[in-house]
Coordinates of C-alpha atoms in Angstrom, one line a residue:
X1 CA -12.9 -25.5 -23.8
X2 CA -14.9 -27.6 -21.2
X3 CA -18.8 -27.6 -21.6
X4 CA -21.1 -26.1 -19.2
X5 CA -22.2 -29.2 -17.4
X6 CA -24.1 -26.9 -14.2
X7 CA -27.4 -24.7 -15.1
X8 CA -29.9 -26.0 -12.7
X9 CA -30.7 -24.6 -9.2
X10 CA -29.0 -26.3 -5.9
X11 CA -31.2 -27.4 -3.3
X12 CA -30.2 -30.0 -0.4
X13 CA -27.6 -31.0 -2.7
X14 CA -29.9 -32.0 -5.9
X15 CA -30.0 -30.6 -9.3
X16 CA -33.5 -28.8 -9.8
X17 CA -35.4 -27.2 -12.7
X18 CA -37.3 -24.8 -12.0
X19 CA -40.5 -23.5 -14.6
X20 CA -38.5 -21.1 -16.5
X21 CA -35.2 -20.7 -17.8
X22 CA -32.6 -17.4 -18.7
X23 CA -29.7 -16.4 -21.1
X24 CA -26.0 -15.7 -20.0
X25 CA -24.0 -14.6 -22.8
X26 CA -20.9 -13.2 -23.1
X27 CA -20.6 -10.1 -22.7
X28 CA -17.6 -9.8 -25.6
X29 CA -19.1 -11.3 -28.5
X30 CA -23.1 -11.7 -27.2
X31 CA -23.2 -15.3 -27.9
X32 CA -25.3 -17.2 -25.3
X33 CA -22.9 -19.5 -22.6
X34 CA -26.1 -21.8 -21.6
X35 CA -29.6 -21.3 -20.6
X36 CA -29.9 -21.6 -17.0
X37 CA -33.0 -22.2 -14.4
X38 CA -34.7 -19.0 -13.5
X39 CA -35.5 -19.4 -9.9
X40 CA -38.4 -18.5 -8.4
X41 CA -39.9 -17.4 -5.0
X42 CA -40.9 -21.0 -4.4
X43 CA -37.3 -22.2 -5.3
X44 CA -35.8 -19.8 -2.6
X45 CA -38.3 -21.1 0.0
X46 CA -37.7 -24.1 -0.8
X47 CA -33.6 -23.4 -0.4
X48 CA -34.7 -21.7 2.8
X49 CA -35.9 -24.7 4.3
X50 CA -33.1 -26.7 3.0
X51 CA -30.8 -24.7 4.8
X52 CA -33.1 -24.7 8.0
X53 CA -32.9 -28.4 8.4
X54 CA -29.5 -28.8 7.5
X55 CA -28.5 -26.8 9.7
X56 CA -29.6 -28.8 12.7
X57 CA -27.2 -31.1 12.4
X58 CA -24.0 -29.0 10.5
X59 CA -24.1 -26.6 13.5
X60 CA -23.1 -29.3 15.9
X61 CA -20.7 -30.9 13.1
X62 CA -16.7 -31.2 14.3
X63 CA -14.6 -28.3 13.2
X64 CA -12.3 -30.7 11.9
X65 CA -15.0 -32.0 9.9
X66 CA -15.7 -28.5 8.2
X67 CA -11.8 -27.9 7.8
X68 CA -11.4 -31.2 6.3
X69 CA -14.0 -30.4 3.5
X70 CA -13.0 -26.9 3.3
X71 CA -9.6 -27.6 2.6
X72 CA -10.8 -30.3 -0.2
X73 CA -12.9 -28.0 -1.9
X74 CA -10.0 -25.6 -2.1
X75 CA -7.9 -28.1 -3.8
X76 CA -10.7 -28.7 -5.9
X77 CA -11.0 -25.1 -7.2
X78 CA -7.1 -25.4 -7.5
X79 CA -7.1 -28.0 -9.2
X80 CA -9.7 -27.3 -12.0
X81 CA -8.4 -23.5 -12.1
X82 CA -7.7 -23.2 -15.7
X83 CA -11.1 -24.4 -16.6
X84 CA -13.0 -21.8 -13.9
X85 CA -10.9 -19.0 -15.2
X86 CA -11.9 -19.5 -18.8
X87 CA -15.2 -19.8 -17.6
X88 CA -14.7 -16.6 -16.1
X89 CA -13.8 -15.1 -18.9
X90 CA -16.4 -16.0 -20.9
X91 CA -18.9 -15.3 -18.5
X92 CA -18.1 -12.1 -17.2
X93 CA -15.2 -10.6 -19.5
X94 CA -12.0 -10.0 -17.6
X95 CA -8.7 -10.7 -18.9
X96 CA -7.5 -14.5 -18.8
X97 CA -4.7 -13.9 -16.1
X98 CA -6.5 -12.2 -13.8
X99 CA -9.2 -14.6 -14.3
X100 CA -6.8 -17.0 -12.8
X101 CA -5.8 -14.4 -10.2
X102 CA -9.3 -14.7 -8.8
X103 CA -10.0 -18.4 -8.9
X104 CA -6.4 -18.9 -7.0
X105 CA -7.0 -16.0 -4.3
X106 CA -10.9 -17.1 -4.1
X107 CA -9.0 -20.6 -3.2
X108 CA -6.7 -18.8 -0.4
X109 CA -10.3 -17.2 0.7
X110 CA -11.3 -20.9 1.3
X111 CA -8.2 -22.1 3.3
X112 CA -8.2 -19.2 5.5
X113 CA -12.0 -19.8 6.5
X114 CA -11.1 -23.9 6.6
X115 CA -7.9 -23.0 9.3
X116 CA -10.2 -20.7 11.2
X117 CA -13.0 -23.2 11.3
X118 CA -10.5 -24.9 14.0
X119 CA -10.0 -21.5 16.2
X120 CA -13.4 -20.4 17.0
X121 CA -12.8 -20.0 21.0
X122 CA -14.5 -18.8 23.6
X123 CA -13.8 -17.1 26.7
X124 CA -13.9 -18.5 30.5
X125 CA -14.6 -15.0 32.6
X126 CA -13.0 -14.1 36.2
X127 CA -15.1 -15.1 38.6
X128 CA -16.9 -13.1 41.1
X129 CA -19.1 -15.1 43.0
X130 CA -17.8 -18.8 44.4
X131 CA -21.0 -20.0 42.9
X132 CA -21.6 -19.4 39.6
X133 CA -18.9 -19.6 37.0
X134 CA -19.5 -17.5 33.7
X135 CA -18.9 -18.4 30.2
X136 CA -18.6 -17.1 27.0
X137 CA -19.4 -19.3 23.8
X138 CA -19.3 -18.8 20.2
X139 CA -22.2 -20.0 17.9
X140 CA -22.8 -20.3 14.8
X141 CA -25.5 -17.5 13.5
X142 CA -28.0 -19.6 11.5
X143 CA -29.2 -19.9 8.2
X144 CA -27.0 -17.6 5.9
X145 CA -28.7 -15.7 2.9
X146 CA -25.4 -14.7 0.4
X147 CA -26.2 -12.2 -2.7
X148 CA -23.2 -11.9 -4.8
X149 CA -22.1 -9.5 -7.7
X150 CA -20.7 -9.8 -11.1
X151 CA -17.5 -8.3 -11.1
X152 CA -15.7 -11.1 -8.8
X153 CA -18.1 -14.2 -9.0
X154 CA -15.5 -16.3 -8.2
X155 CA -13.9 -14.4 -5.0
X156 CA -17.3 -13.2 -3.7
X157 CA -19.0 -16.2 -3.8
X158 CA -16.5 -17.9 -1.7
X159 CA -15.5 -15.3 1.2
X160 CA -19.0 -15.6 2.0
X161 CA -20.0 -19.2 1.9
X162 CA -16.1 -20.5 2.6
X163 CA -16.6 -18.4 5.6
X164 CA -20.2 -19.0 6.7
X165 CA -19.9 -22.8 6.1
X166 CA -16.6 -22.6 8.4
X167 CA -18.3 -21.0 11.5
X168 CA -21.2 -23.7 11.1
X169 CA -23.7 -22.0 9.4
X170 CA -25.3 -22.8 6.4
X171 CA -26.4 -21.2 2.8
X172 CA -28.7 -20.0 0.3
X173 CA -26.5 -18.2 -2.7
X174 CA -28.2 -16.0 -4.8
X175 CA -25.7 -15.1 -7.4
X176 CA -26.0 -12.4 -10.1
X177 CA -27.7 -12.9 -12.6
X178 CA -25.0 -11.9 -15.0
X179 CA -22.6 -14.6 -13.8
X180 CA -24.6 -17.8 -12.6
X181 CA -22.2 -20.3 -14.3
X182 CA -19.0 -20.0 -12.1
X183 CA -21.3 -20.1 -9.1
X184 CA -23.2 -23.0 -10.1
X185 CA -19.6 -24.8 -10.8
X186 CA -18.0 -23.6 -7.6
X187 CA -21.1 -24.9 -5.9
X188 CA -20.5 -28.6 -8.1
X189 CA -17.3 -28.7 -6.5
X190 CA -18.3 -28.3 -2.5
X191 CA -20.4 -31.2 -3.5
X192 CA -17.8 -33.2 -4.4
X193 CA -15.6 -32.3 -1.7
X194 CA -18.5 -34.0 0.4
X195 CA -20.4 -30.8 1.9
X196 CA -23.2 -32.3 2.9
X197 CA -27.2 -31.9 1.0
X198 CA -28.5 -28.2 2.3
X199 CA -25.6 -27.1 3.4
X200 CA -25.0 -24.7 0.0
X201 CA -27.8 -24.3 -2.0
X202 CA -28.1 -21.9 -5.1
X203 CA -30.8 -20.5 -6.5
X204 CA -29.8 -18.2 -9.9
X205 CA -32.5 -16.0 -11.1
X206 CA -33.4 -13.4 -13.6
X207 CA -35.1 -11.0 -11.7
X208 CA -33.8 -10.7 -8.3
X209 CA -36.9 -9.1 -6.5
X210 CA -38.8 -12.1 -5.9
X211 CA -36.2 -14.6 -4.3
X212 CA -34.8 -11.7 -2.8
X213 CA -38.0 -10.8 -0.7
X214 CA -38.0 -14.8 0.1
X215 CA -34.0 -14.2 1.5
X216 CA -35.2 -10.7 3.3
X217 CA -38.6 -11.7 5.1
X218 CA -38.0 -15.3 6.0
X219 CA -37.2 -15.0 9.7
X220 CA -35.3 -18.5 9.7
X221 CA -32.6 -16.4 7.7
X222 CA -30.4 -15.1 10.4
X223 CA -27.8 -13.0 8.4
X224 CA -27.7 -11.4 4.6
X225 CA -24.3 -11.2 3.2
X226 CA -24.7 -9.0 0.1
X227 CA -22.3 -7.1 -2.0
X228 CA -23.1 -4.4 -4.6
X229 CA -24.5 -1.0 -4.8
X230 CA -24.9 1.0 -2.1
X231 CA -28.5 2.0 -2.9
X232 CA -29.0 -1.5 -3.6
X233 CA -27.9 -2.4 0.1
X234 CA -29.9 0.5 1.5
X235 CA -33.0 -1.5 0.1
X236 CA -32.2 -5.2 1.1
X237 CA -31.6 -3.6 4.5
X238 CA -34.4 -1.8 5.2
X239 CA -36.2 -5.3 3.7
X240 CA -34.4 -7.0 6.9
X241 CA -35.4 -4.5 9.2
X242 CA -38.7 -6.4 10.2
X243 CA -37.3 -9.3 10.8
X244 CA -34.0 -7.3 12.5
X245 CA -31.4 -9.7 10.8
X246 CA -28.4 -9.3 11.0
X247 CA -26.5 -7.4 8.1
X248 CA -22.5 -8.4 6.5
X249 CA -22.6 -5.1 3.6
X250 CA -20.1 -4.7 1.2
X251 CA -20.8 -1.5 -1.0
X252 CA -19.8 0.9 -3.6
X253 CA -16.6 3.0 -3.5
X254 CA -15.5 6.4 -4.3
X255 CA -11.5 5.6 -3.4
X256 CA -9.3 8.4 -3.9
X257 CA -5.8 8.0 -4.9
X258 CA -3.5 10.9 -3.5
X259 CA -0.3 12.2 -5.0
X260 CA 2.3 14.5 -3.5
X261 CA 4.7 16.5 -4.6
X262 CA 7.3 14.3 -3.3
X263 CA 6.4 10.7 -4.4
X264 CA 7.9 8.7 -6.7
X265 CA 5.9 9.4 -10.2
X266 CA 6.7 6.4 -11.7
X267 CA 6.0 4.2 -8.4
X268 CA 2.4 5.7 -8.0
X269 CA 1.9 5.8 -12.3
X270 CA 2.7 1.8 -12.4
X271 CA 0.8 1.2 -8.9
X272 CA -2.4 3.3 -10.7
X273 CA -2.4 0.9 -13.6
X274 CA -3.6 -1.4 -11.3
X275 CA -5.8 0.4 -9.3
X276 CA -7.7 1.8 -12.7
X277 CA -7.3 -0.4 -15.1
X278 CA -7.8 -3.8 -13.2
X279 CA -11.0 -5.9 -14.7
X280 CA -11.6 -3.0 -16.9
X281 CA -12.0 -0.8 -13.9
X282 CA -14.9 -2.7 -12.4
X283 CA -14.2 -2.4 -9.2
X284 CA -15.1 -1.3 -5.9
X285 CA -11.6 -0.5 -4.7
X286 CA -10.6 1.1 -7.4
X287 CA -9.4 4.3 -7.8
X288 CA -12.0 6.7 -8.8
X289 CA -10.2 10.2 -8.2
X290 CA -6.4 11.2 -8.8
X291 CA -6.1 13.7 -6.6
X292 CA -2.5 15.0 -7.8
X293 CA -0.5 17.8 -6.2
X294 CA -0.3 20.4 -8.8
X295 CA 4.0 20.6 -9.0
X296 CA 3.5 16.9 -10.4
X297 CA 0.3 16.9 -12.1
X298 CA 1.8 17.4 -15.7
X299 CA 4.4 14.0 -14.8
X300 CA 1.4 12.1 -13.6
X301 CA -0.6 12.9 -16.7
X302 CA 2.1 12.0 -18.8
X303 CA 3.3 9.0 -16.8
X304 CA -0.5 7.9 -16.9
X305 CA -0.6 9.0 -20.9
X306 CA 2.1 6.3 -21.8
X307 CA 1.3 3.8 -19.7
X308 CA -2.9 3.6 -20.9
X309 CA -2.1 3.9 -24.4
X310 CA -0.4 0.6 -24.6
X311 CA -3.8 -1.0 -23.2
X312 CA -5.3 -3.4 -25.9
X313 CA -9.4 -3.6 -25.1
X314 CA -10.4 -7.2 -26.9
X315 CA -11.7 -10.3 -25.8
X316 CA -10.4 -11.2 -23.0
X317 CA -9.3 -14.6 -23.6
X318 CA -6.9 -13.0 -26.2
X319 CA -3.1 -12.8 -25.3
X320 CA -2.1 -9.3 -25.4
X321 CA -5.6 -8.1 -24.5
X322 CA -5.2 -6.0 -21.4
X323 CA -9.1 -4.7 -20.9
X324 CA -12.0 -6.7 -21.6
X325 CA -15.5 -5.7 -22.0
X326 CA -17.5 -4.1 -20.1
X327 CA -20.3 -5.9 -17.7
X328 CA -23.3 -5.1 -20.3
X329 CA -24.4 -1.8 -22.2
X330 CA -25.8 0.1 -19.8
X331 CA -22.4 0.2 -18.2
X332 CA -20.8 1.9 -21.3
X333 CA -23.7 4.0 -21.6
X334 CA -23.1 4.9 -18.0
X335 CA -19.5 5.4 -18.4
X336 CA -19.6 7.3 -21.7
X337 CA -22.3 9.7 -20.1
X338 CA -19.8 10.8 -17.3
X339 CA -16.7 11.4 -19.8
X340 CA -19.0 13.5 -22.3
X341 CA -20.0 15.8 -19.4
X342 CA -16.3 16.3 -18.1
X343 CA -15.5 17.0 -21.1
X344 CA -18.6 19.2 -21.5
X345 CA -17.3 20.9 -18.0
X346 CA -13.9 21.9 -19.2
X347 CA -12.1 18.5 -18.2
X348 CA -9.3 18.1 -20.9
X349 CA -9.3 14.7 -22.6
X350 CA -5.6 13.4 -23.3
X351 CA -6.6 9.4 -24.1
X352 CA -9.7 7.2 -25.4
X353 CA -13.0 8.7 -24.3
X354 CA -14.5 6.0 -26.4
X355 CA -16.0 2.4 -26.2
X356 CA -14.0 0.7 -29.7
X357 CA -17.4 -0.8 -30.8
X358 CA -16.2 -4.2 -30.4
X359 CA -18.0 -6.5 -27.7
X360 CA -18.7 -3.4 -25.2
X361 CA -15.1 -2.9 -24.9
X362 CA -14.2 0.7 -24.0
X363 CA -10.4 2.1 -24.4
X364 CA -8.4 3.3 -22.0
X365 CA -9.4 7.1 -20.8
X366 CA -7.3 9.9 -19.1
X367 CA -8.8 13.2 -18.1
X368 CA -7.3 16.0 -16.4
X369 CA -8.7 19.2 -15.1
X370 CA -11.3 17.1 -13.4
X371 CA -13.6 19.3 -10.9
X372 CA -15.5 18.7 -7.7
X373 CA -18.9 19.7 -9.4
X374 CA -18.6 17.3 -12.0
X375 CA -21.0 14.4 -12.4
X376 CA -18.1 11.3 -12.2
X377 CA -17.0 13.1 -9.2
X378 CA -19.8 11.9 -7.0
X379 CA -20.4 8.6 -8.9
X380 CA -19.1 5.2 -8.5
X381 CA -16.8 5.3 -11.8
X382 CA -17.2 1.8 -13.0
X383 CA -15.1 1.7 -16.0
X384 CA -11.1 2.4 -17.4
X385 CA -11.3 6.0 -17.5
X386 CA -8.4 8.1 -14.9
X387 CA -9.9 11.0 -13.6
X388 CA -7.2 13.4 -11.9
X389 CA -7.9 16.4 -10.0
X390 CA -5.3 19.0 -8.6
X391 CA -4.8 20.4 -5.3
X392 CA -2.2 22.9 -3.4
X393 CA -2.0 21.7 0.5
X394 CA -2.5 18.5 2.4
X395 CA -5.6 19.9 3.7
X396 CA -6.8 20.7 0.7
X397 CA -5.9 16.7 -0.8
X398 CA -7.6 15.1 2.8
X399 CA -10.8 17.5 2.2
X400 CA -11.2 16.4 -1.2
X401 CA -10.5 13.0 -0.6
X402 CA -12.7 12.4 2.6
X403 CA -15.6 14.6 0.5
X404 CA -17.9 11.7 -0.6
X405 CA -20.1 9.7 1.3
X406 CA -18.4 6.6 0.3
X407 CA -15.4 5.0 2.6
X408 CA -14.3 1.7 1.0
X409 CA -10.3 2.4 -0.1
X410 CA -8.1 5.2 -0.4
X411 CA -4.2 5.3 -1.6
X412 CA -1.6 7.6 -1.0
X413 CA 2.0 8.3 -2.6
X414 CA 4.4 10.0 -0.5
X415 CA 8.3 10.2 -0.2
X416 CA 7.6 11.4 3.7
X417 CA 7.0 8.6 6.6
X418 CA 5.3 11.6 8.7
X419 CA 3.1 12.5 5.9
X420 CA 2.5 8.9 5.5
X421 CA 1.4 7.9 8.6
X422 CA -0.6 10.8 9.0
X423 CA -2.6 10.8 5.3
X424 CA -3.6 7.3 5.9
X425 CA -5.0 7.6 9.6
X426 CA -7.4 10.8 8.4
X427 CA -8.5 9.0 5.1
X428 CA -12.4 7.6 5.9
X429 CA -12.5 4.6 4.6
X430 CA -11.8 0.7 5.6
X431 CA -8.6 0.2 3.7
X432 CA -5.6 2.2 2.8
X433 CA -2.1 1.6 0.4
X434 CA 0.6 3.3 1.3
X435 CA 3.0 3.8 -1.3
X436 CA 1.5 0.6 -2.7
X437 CA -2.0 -0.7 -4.4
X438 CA -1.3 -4.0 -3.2
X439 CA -4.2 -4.0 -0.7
X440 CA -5.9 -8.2 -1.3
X441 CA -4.4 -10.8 0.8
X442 CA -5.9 -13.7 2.6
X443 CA -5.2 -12.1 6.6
X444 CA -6.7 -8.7 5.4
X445 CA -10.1 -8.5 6.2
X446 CA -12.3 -6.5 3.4
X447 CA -14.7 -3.7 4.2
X448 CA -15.4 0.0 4.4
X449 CA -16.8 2.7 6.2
X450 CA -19.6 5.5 6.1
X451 CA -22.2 4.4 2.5
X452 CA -19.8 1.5 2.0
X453 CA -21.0 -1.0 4.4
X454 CA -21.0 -2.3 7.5
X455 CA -19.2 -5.7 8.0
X456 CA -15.5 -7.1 7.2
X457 CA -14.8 -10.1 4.7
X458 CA -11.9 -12.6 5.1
X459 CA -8.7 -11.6 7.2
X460 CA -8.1 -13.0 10.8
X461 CA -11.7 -12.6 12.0
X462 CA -13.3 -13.9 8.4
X463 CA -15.7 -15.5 10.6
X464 CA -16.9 -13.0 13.4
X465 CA -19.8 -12.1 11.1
X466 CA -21.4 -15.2 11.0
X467 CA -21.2 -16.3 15.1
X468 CA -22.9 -15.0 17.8
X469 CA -22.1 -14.5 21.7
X470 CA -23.9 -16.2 24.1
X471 CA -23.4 -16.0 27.9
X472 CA -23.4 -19.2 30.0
X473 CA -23.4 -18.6 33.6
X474 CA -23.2 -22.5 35.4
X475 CA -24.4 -22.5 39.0
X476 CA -22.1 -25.0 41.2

């Protein structure tokens, strides 16, 4: 196990203290990771103007140059992923191969930015007057503020700066405060792939308000990339609003996983797994309601049943462990709230229902009978707990599954192509699996619809959020 060498702040490519300092600790076993610098408003101002006068000169900097340390720091990552992914583990609690999932796809994040960084093109218009010939050019936005979550610090943290740095910009990282560590490493390792001082600077704090005014009011930041809450990106928005910057969201989910009477049980039960039971259920695109046609309900409950019960929660970094702890215990208070009043509602319990009292672990849960007026209906479900709910007609399944105010993911099982096609083109949200849960890769961009943002991450366009159009109209 490596040491933590990183735990200061990043600013024009130097090491800082800063007055004060905060705890991360695991969240398995509670014992503290490192004491790192607690950033303050000054800090971020500082970063700010880091990233202003960098700027100046990355902006006009060859794409080649950008690809070159792009695809560096990529091989970087690559190459030190064992270490990041037990860092990873430690730090934010989710089991050691997927760990190693994230590091390598956050790497794929960084390549496809680097090959992009070569294709930003613009446009030479028809002409309409014998004079004047019209242009169109693509330009890098500015000064980049990126606020990150805990539940990928690895991924998140580089779609948003791979991407940003590619198109030119540059970058003040707040990440959480949860998971500083694998920021502050990631961030060691653009340094030594050669990014130049101020182009990436990170700033980890305890308290997010302060720096986060800094990132929100300073009008030389161009663009905030943040993921996380949606009521947390209602706030940071309206905080950019005086300054009207421009706004890459990535917000909460409510995705709903639909099964029909003709799909193949034991295709959508092993495709669920992953889509509830990935990092614990902490995350965004997860599936938060089952919606099961009642002919198959009782299969899918029992297909579910055996499947979850073979779920070991334990540290992470334990073979055979297949859920790790929860974020922090407020998230198994949260979580243990919504399955007491299902329960309380008439939902009917079949597996776990309980954290195991070992390092905020939580087991496996299944509930059935689950009803539209219940309290995890309407909430983000952040946690391993399957929460099916019946219906009788497609109608009924794309009313029930469109009813939130949420649009990030939605799934679908189906033996029928028609049905198929035409589930997945009414579902509101951003992305859809079809018969699969399979819905990450490096071409696909990442983003939702309605409360879940505004925006798209990664995928063929991963940098359209961070250029602008400008017009150039040359007089002959």
């Amino acid at each position: 196990m490596e040491a933590i060498q990183h735990v200061k702040l990043l600013i024009h490519g130097e090491w800082q203290s800063s007055s004060g300092t905060f705890a991360v600790k695991n969240p398995y076993d509670q014992t503290t990771l490192a004491h790192v610098a607690d950033g303050t408003a000054a800090d971020a101002t500082a970063a700010v103007d880091a990233a202003a006068q960098a700027f100046g000169r990355w902006k006009k900097s060859a794409p080649e140059e950008r690809r070159g340390i792009l695809l560096a720091w990529a091989d970087l990552i690559k190459d030190r992923k064992d270490a990041l992914a037990n860092l990873l583990c430690r730090e934010q609690g989710k089991v050691l191969w997927q760990a190693e999932a994230e590091i390598l796809h956050g790497a794929s994040l960084v390549e496809r930015a680097a090959e992009e960084s070569v294709r930003i093109h613009g446009m030479t218009l028809a002409r309409h007057d014998d004079q004047v010939r019209n242009f169109i050019l693509k330009q890098a936005v500015g000064v980049v503020a990126a606020i990150t979550p805990w539940n990928f610090p690895a991924a998140s943290v580089l779609v948003k700066c791979a991407s940003a740095i590619a198109a030119g910009c540059t970058v003040v990282l707040k990440p959480s405060e949860e998971t500083p560590l694998l920021a502050l490493e990631l961030a060691a390792l653009a340094m030594e792939a050669n990014l130049p001082p101020g182009v990436l600077n990170v700033i980890p704090c305890l308290n997010p308000t302060a720096v986060g005014q800094v990132l929100t009011n300073d009008p030389r930041v161009s663009l905030l990339s943040f993921t996380g809450s949606s009521a947390v990106g209602k706030g940071l928005a309206a905080s950019c609003a005086p300054t009207l910057k421009r706004l890459s969201l990535e917000l909460g989910g409510n995705a709903p996983f639909l099964v029909f009477d003709d799909a193949d049980i034991d295709a959508a039960c092993d495709a669920a797994m992953g889509a509830r039971f990935f990092n614990s259920g902490q995350i965004c695109v997860g599936a938060n309601r089952f919606l099961v046609h009642q002919s198959v309900e009782q299969a899918f409950v029992d297909g579910m049943v055996a499947r979850a019960k073979k779920l070991v929660a334990g540290n992470g970094l334990e073979q055979g462990v297949g859920l790790g702890p929860l974020i922090n215990d407020k998230a198994v208070s949260n979580l243990n709230r919504l399955v007491e009043d299902a329960v309380a509602q008439g939902a009917q319990l079949h597996l776990g229902g309980v954290g195991n009292g070992e390092g905020l672990c939580y087991q496996a849960t299944i509930l059935s009978q689950v009803t539209q007026n219940m309290a995890v209906a309407g909430d983000e479900v952040f946690g391993p707990v399957v929460c099916i709910y019946r219906f009788q007609s497609d109608e009924e399944a794309i009313a029930m599954a469109n009813n939130t105010r949420a649009g990030l993911a939605g799934y679908v099982f189906t033996g029928n192509q028609k049905r198929l096609w035409s589930v997945a083109e009414e579902l509101e949200c951003g992305m859809v699996g079809a018969n699969t849960s399979n819905i990450f890769a490096p071409e696909l961009a990442f983003g939702g619809l309605k409360e879940s943002g505004m925006g798209r991450e990664g995928g063929l366009d991963c940098l359209s959020d961070y250029l602008i159009l400008k017009n150039l109209s040359l007089g002959l």
